[in-house]
XYZ file of C-alpha atoms in Angstrom:
605
model
C 162.955 117.828 -56.972
C 164.285 117.347 -53.434
C 163.941 121.075 -52.731
C 160.260 121.057 -53.708
C 159.526 117.987 -51.575
C 161.345 119.541 -48.615
C 159.465 122.825 -49.084
C 156.085 121.066 -49.194
C 156.946 119.141 -46.037
C 158.084 122.344 -44.330
C 154.846 124.126 -45.253
C 152.752 121.262 -43.894
C 154.714 120.941 -40.652
C 154.730 124.706 -40.048
C 151.007 125.028 -40.770
C 149.739 122.127 -38.679
C 152.314 122.902 -35.979
C 151.023 126.473 -35.725
C 147.448 125.162 -35.453
C 148.457 122.798 -32.658
C 150.344 125.486 -30.726
C 147.359 127.816 -31.090
C 145.117 125.129 -29.592
C 147.637 124.408 -26.844
C 148.160 128.053 -25.887
C 144.561 129.189 -26.558
C 145.725 131.748 -29.118
C 144.136 132.697 -32.460
C 145.475 130.116 -34.919
C 145.629 132.598 -37.760
C 148.074 134.798 -35.794
C 150.541 131.944 -35.350
C 150.170 131.004 -39.025
C 151.165 134.544 -39.994
C 154.133 134.454 -37.631
C 155.243 131.029 -38.907
C 154.983 132.114 -42.546
C 156.942 135.283 -41.857
C 159.685 133.421 -39.972
C 160.347 130.782 -42.631
C 159.840 133.294 -45.451
C 160.917 136.956 -45.415
C 162.634 136.846 -42.000
C 165.044 133.971 -42.678
C 164.748 133.290 -46.407
C 164.454 129.541 -45.782
C 161.362 129.343 -47.991
C 160.663 131.378 -51.129
C 157.438 130.036 -52.691
C 157.637 132.356 -55.703
C 161.115 131.169 -56.685
C 160.398 127.551 -55.818
C 157.004 127.022 -57.449
C 157.139 129.706 -60.151
C 154.042 129.919 -62.350
C 152.408 127.025 -60.491
C 152.076 129.062 -57.288
C 148.991 131.078 -58.181
C 146.861 128.264 -59.685
C 147.762 125.999 -56.761
C 146.673 128.649 -54.259
C 143.531 129.311 -56.324
C 142.494 125.644 -56.224
C 143.154 125.574 -52.491
C 140.916 128.613 -51.975
C 138.223 126.963 -54.122
C 138.192 123.851 -51.917
C 138.114 126.034 -48.780
C 135.115 127.992 -50.066
C 133.346 124.784 -51.090
C 133.800 123.398 -47.582
C 132.482 126.684 -46.213
C 129.362 126.438 -48.362
C 128.973 122.806 -47.323
C 128.817 123.882 -43.668
C 126.060 126.462 -44.265
C 122.786 124.734 -43.456
C 119.774 127.035 -43.800
C 118.178 125.339 -40.781
C 121.129 126.474 -38.652
C 121.199 130.113 -39.683
C 119.990 130.975 -36.199
C 117.206 133.460 -36.994
C 119.496 136.014 -38.645
C 118.526 135.414 -42.297
C 117.472 139.022 -42.838
C 120.635 140.372 -41.247
C 122.831 138.067 -43.349
C 121.398 139.190 -46.686
C 121.380 142.865 -45.681
C 124.987 142.613 -44.570
C 126.150 140.712 -47.661
C 124.322 142.945 -50.163
C 123.609 146.414 -48.715
C 126.419 146.437 -46.146
C 128.967 145.239 -48.685
C 127.866 147.891 -51.206
C 128.276 150.653 -48.595
C 131.683 149.250 -47.636
C 132.681 149.234 -51.313
C 131.724 152.887 -51.891
C 133.377 154.150 -48.706
C 136.379 151.896 -49.302
C 136.929 153.352 -52.776
C 136.897 156.889 -51.352
C 139.275 155.806 -48.597
C 141.689 154.148 -51.040
C 141.699 157.130 -53.418
C 141.814 160.101 -51.046
C 143.698 158.664 -48.061
C 145.854 155.851 -49.500
C 146.327 158.012 -52.628
C 145.614 155.237 -55.119
C 144.406 156.036 -58.620
C 140.683 155.480 -59.244
C 141.160 152.180 -61.133
C 143.301 150.725 -58.355
C 141.054 152.203 -55.649
C 137.875 150.678 -57.107
C 139.440 147.242 -57.565
C 140.968 147.281 -54.074
C 137.729 148.451 -52.434
C 135.912 145.518 -54.028
C 138.524 143.080 -52.741
C 138.239 144.416 -49.182
C 134.525 143.679 -48.774
C 135.696 140.062 -48.412
C 136.026 139.033 -44.744
C 137.228 135.507 -45.441
C 136.210 132.154 -43.929
C 139.871 131.144 -43.684
C 140.229 133.641 -40.831
C 136.776 133.917 -39.305
C 136.087 130.186 -38.898
C 139.200 129.476 -36.746
C 138.361 132.576 -34.677
C 134.760 131.454 -34.122
C 135.959 127.991 -33.129
C 137.972 129.529 -30.286
C 135.764 132.471 -29.265
C 132.558 130.448 -28.607
C 130.140 133.265 -29.424
C 126.384 133.147 -29.069
C 124.787 131.286 -31.957
C 123.167 134.351 -33.638
C 126.382 136.364 -33.849
C 128.450 133.315 -34.765
C 126.041 132.407 -37.593
C 126.009 135.971 -38.906
C 129.802 136.267 -39.073
C 130.189 132.797 -40.600
C 127.551 133.330 -43.312
C 128.863 136.787 -44.179
C 132.420 135.503 -44.553
C 131.518 132.634 -46.867
C 128.944 134.451 -49.019
C 130.916 137.692 -49.351
C 134.080 135.944 -50.536
C 132.966 135.103 -54.097
C 130.916 138.312 -54.394
C 133.895 140.491 -53.486
C 136.172 138.683 -55.926
C 133.578 139.012 -58.715
C 133.040 142.700 -57.996
C 136.798 143.245 -58.257
C 136.738 141.512 -61.653
C 133.890 143.765 -62.832
C 135.777 146.880 -61.678
C 138.901 145.759 -63.493
C 136.969 144.857 -66.653
C 135.219 148.228 -66.448
C 138.600 149.911 -66.345
C 139.613 147.992 -69.472
C 136.465 149.253 -71.224
C 137.309 152.817 -70.171
C 140.900 152.276 -71.253
C 139.693 151.073 -74.657
C 141.018 147.518 -74.420
C 137.606 146.024 -75.241
C 134.004 147.161 -75.669
C 131.151 147.502 -73.208
C 129.151 144.631 -74.691
C 132.078 142.273 -74.273
C 132.091 143.117 -70.558
C 128.305 142.747 -70.282
C 128.233 139.361 -72.008
C 131.125 138.000 -69.945
C 129.557 139.275 -66.717
C 126.166 137.697 -67.412
C 127.744 134.448 -68.590
C 130.018 134.315 -65.550
C 127.144 134.881 -63.123
C 124.958 132.307 -64.861
C 127.681 129.686 -64.874
C 128.637 130.542 -61.303
C 125.133 130.478 -59.850
C 123.107 128.198 -62.113
C 126.061 125.965 -62.953
C 126.916 125.407 -59.294
C 123.275 124.595 -58.504
C 122.911 122.218 -61.473
C 126.140 120.397 -60.647
C 125.046 120.012 -57.039
C 121.658 118.581 -58.035
C 123.383 116.243 -60.479
C 125.689 114.880 -57.783
C 122.726 114.375 -55.440
C 120.901 112.441 -58.186
C 123.934 110.220 -58.694
C 124.416 109.547 -54.993
C 120.769 108.994 -54.044
C 120.245 106.611 -56.947
C 123.221 104.490 -55.936
C 124.972 105.271 -59.226
C 128.293 105.987 -57.500
C 129.931 103.525 -55.080
C 130.685 104.791 -51.585
C 134.455 104.764 -52.047
C 134.225 107.075 -55.102
C 131.901 109.726 -53.639
C 134.543 111.912 -52.014
C 136.970 111.689 -54.986
C 134.120 112.568 -57.379
C 133.192 115.619 -55.331
C 136.830 116.750 -55.204
C 137.153 116.460 -58.972
C 133.809 118.236 -59.446
C 134.933 121.171 -57.296
C 138.187 121.618 -59.211
C 136.526 121.108 -62.599
C 133.694 123.538 -61.841
C 136.164 126.166 -60.652
C 138.366 125.794 -63.740
C 135.484 125.872 -66.255
C 133.868 128.930 -64.659
C 137.178 130.790 -64.672
C 137.505 130.197 -68.412
C 134.405 132.351 -68.936
C 135.006 134.990 -66.256
C 137.984 135.059 -63.938
C 137.137 134.402 -60.258
C 133.550 133.350 -61.097
C 134.686 129.871 -60.083
C 134.585 131.006 -56.450
C 130.842 131.612 -56.806
C 130.370 128.232 -58.501
C 132.034 126.199 -55.755
C 130.267 128.152 -52.994
C 126.848 127.484 -54.560
C 127.815 123.842 -55.093
C 128.688 123.543 -51.407
C 125.413 125.202 -50.372
C 123.344 122.796 -52.494
C 125.086 119.698 -51.129
C 125.156 121.042 -47.568
C 121.379 121.526 -47.530
C 120.595 118.112 -48.994
C 119.782 115.018 -46.943
C 122.506 112.760 -48.284
C 123.196 109.839 -45.980
C 126.968 110.148 -46.478
C 127.053 113.928 -45.950
C 128.425 113.809 -42.389
C 131.327 111.585 -43.430
C 132.057 113.966 -46.303
C 131.967 117.005 -43.988
C 134.416 115.443 -41.554
C 136.844 114.567 -44.331
C 136.487 118.014 -45.897
C 137.053 119.726 -42.556
C 140.353 117.904 -42.095
C 141.431 118.771 -45.651
C 140.392 122.402 -45.166
C 142.444 122.776 -41.987
C 145.521 121.589 -43.889
C 144.732 123.855 -46.867
C 144.053 126.952 -44.756
C 147.295 126.413 -42.853
C 149.354 125.742 -45.975
C 147.951 128.563 -48.095
C 148.410 131.098 -45.312
C 151.995 129.965 -44.777
C 152.728 130.152 -48.521
C 151.219 133.608 -49.022
C 152.947 135.053 -45.962
C 156.272 133.514 -46.953
C 155.900 135.054 -50.436
C 155.992 138.626 -49.117
C 159.181 140.541 -49.907
C 160.805 142.571 -47.118
C 161.629 145.303 -49.616
C 157.966 145.843 -50.440
C 157.091 146.141 -46.746
C 159.568 149.014 -46.457
C 157.329 151.047 -48.791
C 154.537 151.083 -46.206
C 153.858 154.746 -45.344
C 151.748 156.934 -43.054
C 148.997 157.225 -45.655
C 148.731 153.426 -45.676
C 148.431 153.369 -41.873
C 145.710 156.028 -42.018
C 143.914 153.988 -44.681
C 143.844 150.907 -42.413
C 142.642 152.895 -39.386
C 139.759 154.394 -41.376
C 138.913 150.938 -42.706
C 138.756 149.471 -39.188
C 137.175 152.262 -37.176
C 134.984 154.087 -39.702
C 134.022 152.059 -42.771
C 133.239 148.688 -41.169
C 131.089 150.120 -38.332
C 129.152 152.407 -40.710
C 128.506 149.667 -43.282
C 127.258 147.272 -40.593
C 125.107 149.785 -38.721
C 123.464 151.143 -41.873
C 123.242 147.763 -43.587
C 121.508 146.060 -40.652
C 118.846 148.697 -39.966
C 115.595 146.823 -39.436
C 117.371 143.445 -39.309
C 116.298 142.778 -35.695
C 119.796 142.792 -34.244
C 120.499 144.202 -30.792
C 122.888 147.130 -30.460
C 125.421 144.793 -28.835
C 125.274 142.375 -31.767
C 125.673 145.220 -34.264
C 128.574 146.644 -32.265
C 130.445 143.323 -32.226
C 129.814 142.571 -35.917
C 130.782 146.167 -36.737
C 134.208 145.574 -35.246
C 135.001 142.040 -36.440
C 135.991 141.800 -40.118
C 139.371 140.074 -40.536
C 140.654 139.622 -44.083
C 142.388 136.486 -45.253
C 143.606 134.355 -48.123
C 141.226 135.537 -50.834
C 142.095 139.206 -50.269
C 145.836 138.541 -50.597
C 145.519 136.117 -53.519
C 143.159 138.288 -55.588
C 145.165 141.447 -54.840
C 148.309 139.799 -56.170
C 146.512 138.924 -59.401
C 145.139 142.411 -60.044
C 148.313 144.206 -58.965
C 150.179 142.793 -61.950
C 147.258 143.259 -64.362
C 146.679 146.899 -63.395
C 150.338 147.749 -63.959
C 150.248 146.054 -67.377
C 147.232 148.168 -68.383
C 148.488 151.595 -67.373
C 147.882 151.890 -63.612
C 151.422 151.934 -62.148
C 150.259 152.225 -58.530
C 148.546 148.840 -58.911
C 151.673 147.191 -57.526
C 150.839 148.746 -54.130
C 147.757 146.539 -53.841
C 149.745 143.468 -52.797
C 151.545 145.316 -49.987
C 148.390 147.077 -48.810
C 146.342 143.890 -48.792
C 148.979 142.074 -46.749
C 149.109 144.982 -44.294
C 145.312 144.892 -43.956
C 145.386 141.137 -43.339
C 148.077 141.446 -40.650
C 146.341 144.389 -38.947
C 142.886 142.805 -38.926
C 144.109 139.347 -37.934
C 145.990 140.672 -34.909
C 143.386 143.289 -33.917
C 140.342 141.059 -34.309
C 142.041 137.792 -33.385
C 143.030 138.978 -29.911
C 139.989 141.178 -29.233
C 137.066 138.997 -30.367
C 136.854 136.838 -27.237
C 137.307 139.593 -24.613
C 135.047 142.046 -26.489
C 132.301 139.412 -26.840
C 132.513 138.577 -23.135
C 132.340 142.270 -22.232
C 129.211 142.663 -24.357
C 127.678 139.491 -22.936
C 127.690 137.784 -26.349
C 130.050 134.980 -25.429
C 128.353 131.624 -24.959
C 129.808 131.117 -21.488
C 132.880 131.732 -19.363
C 134.231 128.198 -19.574
C 133.746 124.739 -21.105
C 130.359 123.169 -20.386
C 129.048 119.632 -19.900
C 126.426 118.041 -22.150
C 124.603 115.347 -20.164
C 122.599 112.771 -22.110
C 120.099 111.059 -19.825
C 117.999 112.661 -17.083
C 118.097 110.888 -13.717
C 118.491 111.643 -10.031
C 122.243 111.350 -10.414
C 122.513 113.613 -13.488
C 120.290 116.229 -11.795
C 122.506 116.148 -8.690
C 125.612 116.535 -10.875
C 124.140 119.403 -12.926
C 122.989 121.145 -9.728
C 126.477 120.986 -8.242
C 128.040 122.258 -11.494
C 125.599 125.172 -11.457
C 126.840 126.237 -8.008
C 130.371 126.214 -9.443
C 129.319 128.373 -12.445
C 130.014 125.516 -14.861
C 127.295 125.414 -17.563
C 125.532 122.147 -18.273
C 122.681 120.944 -20.473
C 120.666 117.785 -19.850
C 119.048 116.151 -22.894
C 116.542 113.298 -22.758
C 113.884 111.886 -25.059
C 111.657 111.032 -22.074
C 109.566 114.016 -20.933
C 108.815 112.411 -17.575
C 112.484 111.863 -16.720
C 113.203 115.541 -17.369
C 110.717 116.559 -14.655
C 113.391 116.493 -11.942
C 115.658 118.690 -14.055
C 112.860 121.165 -14.760
C 111.875 121.323 -11.089
C 115.480 122.030 -10.134
C 115.599 124.978 -12.557
C 118.349 123.408 -14.648
C 118.948 123.890 -18.366
C 117.415 120.953 -20.201
C 116.121 119.923 -23.614
C 113.438 117.417 -24.557
C 114.298 115.500 -27.714
C 116.373 112.804 -29.348
C 119.992 113.943 -29.107
C 120.878 111.915 -32.218
C 118.319 113.687 -34.421
C 119.314 116.393 -36.889
C 116.661 118.733 -35.461
C 118.207 118.670 -31.986
C 121.669 119.249 -33.459
C 120.318 122.315 -35.270
C 118.490 123.668 -32.224
C 121.125 123.159 -29.533
C 124.171 125.426 -29.114
C 126.511 122.435 -29.049
C 129.522 124.711 -29.411
C 128.941 125.748 -25.768
C 129.782 122.288 -24.453
C 133.214 120.710 -24.598
C 132.531 117.389 -22.823
C 129.691 114.879 -23.260
C 128.552 112.454 -20.574
C 126.143 109.702 -21.695
C 124.555 108.325 -18.506
C 121.276 106.700 -19.545
C 120.220 103.253 -18.312
C 120.968 101.757 -21.756
C 124.649 100.945 -22.388
C 124.119 100.405 -26.111
C 122.417 103.787 -26.476
C 125.235 105.432 -24.521
C 127.731 103.846 -26.921
C 125.747 105.078 -29.928
C 125.612 108.640 -28.580
C 129.328 108.817 -27.781
C 130.217 107.282 -31.153
C 128.099 109.893 -32.936
C 129.484 112.872 -31.020
C 133.108 111.692 -30.969
C 134.110 113.345 -34.280
C 132.297 116.563 -33.320
C 133.593 117.039 -29.771
C 136.724 114.889 -29.880
C 137.073 111.197 -29.077
C 138.733 112.070 -25.786
C 135.830 114.288 -24.680
C 132.906 111.827 -24.808
C 132.231 109.550 -21.827
C 129.764 106.810 -20.945
C 129.168 104.431 -18.061
C 131.818 101.714 -18.077
C 130.230 98.407 -19.179
C 129.980 95.724 -16.514
C 132.854 93.235 -16.295
C 130.524 90.441 -17.411
C 129.350 92.455 -20.412
C 132.917 93.484 -21.281
C 134.029 89.841 -21.300
C 131.126 88.801 -23.541
C 131.618 91.620 -26.005
C 135.400 91.552 -26.084
C 135.433 89.592 -29.340
C 132.228 91.029 -30.813
C 132.231 94.761 -30.255
C 133.938 97.113 -32.687
C 136.704 98.937 -30.821
C 135.830 102.277 -32.436
C 132.337 102.230 -30.909
C 131.607 104.022 -27.658
C 133.382 106.647 -25.610
C 135.811 106.761 -22.727
C 134.694 104.984 -19.545
C 133.095 107.032 -16.778
C 133.719 105.511 -13.325
C 134.315 101.782 -12.836
C 132.033 98.902 -13.905
C 130.510 98.436 -10.426
C 129.230 102.030 -10.420
C 126.429 101.601 -12.933
C 123.302 103.630 -13.601
C 121.308 101.621 -11.050
C 124.064 101.860 -8.435
C 124.256 105.652 -8.633
C 120.470 106.038 -8.648
C 120.229 103.896 -5.519
C 122.888 105.922 -3.739
C 121.176 109.239 -4.555
C 117.862 107.840 -3.238
C 119.639 106.838 -0.024
C 120.813 110.403 0.506
C 124.300 110.386 -0.971
C 125.311 113.842 -2.201
C 127.933 115.384 -4.471
C 130.702 117.248 -2.675
C 133.109 119.778 -4.222
C 136.659 119.903 -2.831
C 139.172 122.521 -3.958
C 142.842 121.619 -3.939
C 145.321 124.165 -2.589
C 149.061 124.319 -1.992
C 148.536 122.819 1.473
C 145.582 120.572 0.622
C 146.656 118.423 -2.301
C 145.585 115.105 -3.792
C 147.090 113.072 -0.924
C 145.301 115.112 1.743
C 142.074 114.927 -0.243
C 142.236 111.116 -0.387
C 142.957 110.881 3.340
C 139.912 113.030 4.149
C 137.638 111.217 1.701
C 135.321 108.519 3.099
C 136.404 105.038 2.047
C 133.168 104.339 0.175
C 133.029 107.710 -1.613
C 133.224 107.830 -5.420
C 135.447 110.401 -7.148
C 133.472 111.632 -10.168
C 135.158 114.484 -11.921
C 138.016 116.968 -11.844
C 137.716 120.609 -12.904
C 141.185 122.023 -13.500
C 142.124 125.701 -12.959
C 141.350 126.484 -16.628
C 137.767 125.169 -16.043
C 138.369 122.105 -18.213
C 136.199 119.142 -17.179
C 137.742 115.692 -16.799
C 135.340 112.881 -15.838
C 137.229 110.081 -14.071
C 137.217 106.298 -14.318
C 138.435 105.250 -10.887
C 142.096 106.124 -11.450
C 144.074 109.071 -10.145
C 143.778 112.071 -12.494
C 146.998 113.164 -14.160
C 148.759 115.807 -12.076
C 145.893 117.361 -10.072
C 147.240 120.780 -9.096
C 146.296 123.604 -6.763
C 143.201 125.423 -7.971
C 141.566 122.238 -9.244
C 138.139 121.225 -7.939
C 137.232 117.570 -7.405
C 133.634 116.352 -7.365
C 132.893 113.199 -5.391
C 129.770 111.281 -4.419
C 129.727 111.032 -0.627
C 127.616 108.760 1.649
C 124.641 110.218 3.464
C 126.225 109.833 6.937
C 128.575 112.665 5.992
C 125.664 114.994 5.282
C 126.716 117.146 8.244
C 129.679 118.284 6.122
C 127.447 119.359 3.258
C 127.043 122.927 4.478
C 130.782 123.313 5.080
C 132.119 121.806 1.862
C 129.436 122.194 -0.790
């Protein structure tokens, strides 16, 4: 009992700890998860999931994968596909079929697997896996088209690859004489119907319950959780692994509905999925036996190299002919195809089954799949960002600023950021106010930033900090409250409310509303607009080893306003009148300087 509790705690701490270190060090999270799992598993023997959990290990992992795929389907909104619908379906259907055929030849002739094992393994490897690709996309910040294509392929190909592996295995059983062809045909049709139609029907049923107010708010998330697990289990009774298709379709149906509580559900599911992805990866890596890794040979290495450098590029280039992708987009997608949890989990299932039905080399599938996962995670995890930047498919070179509210001040700020190569986007629902931004040649968008349409149209992943600087404090609070869960509560800023307003609202305002304060209460919207009209300008000062924060303050005019710090990693930190934490050499400080110092503009700006 105590051992199981300790093991579960260790898995959770190792998984979330690896995610945090990856964020802290700007490394691919999936790489650190592999390292953590290997260290507490095969390397030290501290954790042995197989011995500890026994027969419960596989169904627990399977349910975790089901929830992960459901969350993936939930995040796929057809309005956000980014104009790559044709490419997605060609890649998932035609590209996957080409990858399957070439993969089977590769597994048989190069890895020297028997045909039954080769066909099953080739089907498994068309899965690219959202458990790997989504953390990579979160860090790489690709252009929206490429990001959408990789995300959709990963989530849609997962259940299809698992089902194809089942069909190959069942076909082998027919050939082996274990059951007849019609048994296979009936199970296949029933599995697909339950997976596709059943997932759609369940999704529509849940929408009907929620829209009609037939389920109280506090039971919605628990009901969806139970529905996901129940749908997965029932589908698997008919055809193994068809449950993955069911939960993916269920997620797609709910994700493309207009449920009022959908955003709350997505945020909760995202948190759960991060824990599940971390835990499942740790468990599967820790389950690998060192003895089995010793069997890895040169033919296995050759198999992986052909998979990476021949099969994936060919399947993508042929599969996306006529899909209106540029050669750069096809080149990047043709390289990036990391495998993850589903590949390892499904391989482990079929390895045992193939051996039991007369294919002794089936036991090699588990080792090969783990080797493929490690190779692709390291190769693609470390190369995605640099390769995308080299091709010009990365969103930008550093974190950007999303400015809500067009004004003289926001235009001056965006103009200065542009000279520093820091991307910014100004959004306003007033066409007239955006005129200054348009005339200055700045990136801007006309629309309501709180609307779903704007969220679908804007590449919000390009911007790491939000600054709400309209003339309406309540609207600023609403915007920062809405974007807090998306960008991080510590990355959304608004004008500090006046001291009089703060005193009045101290006992009335909900503390979770609004963002972090930008500047001090006396520097309001009207104050900054007046100063810009009077000729004040924004000055950029770079700190060096000999010109630090103290020297900067001594040189700064007494009435100047320090606005923002850009640290050496290009991270933006709007200020609130206090000294920034540890400003170091290489940082750039933006300040609003009085017009009488305009003579310094040419020297310092």
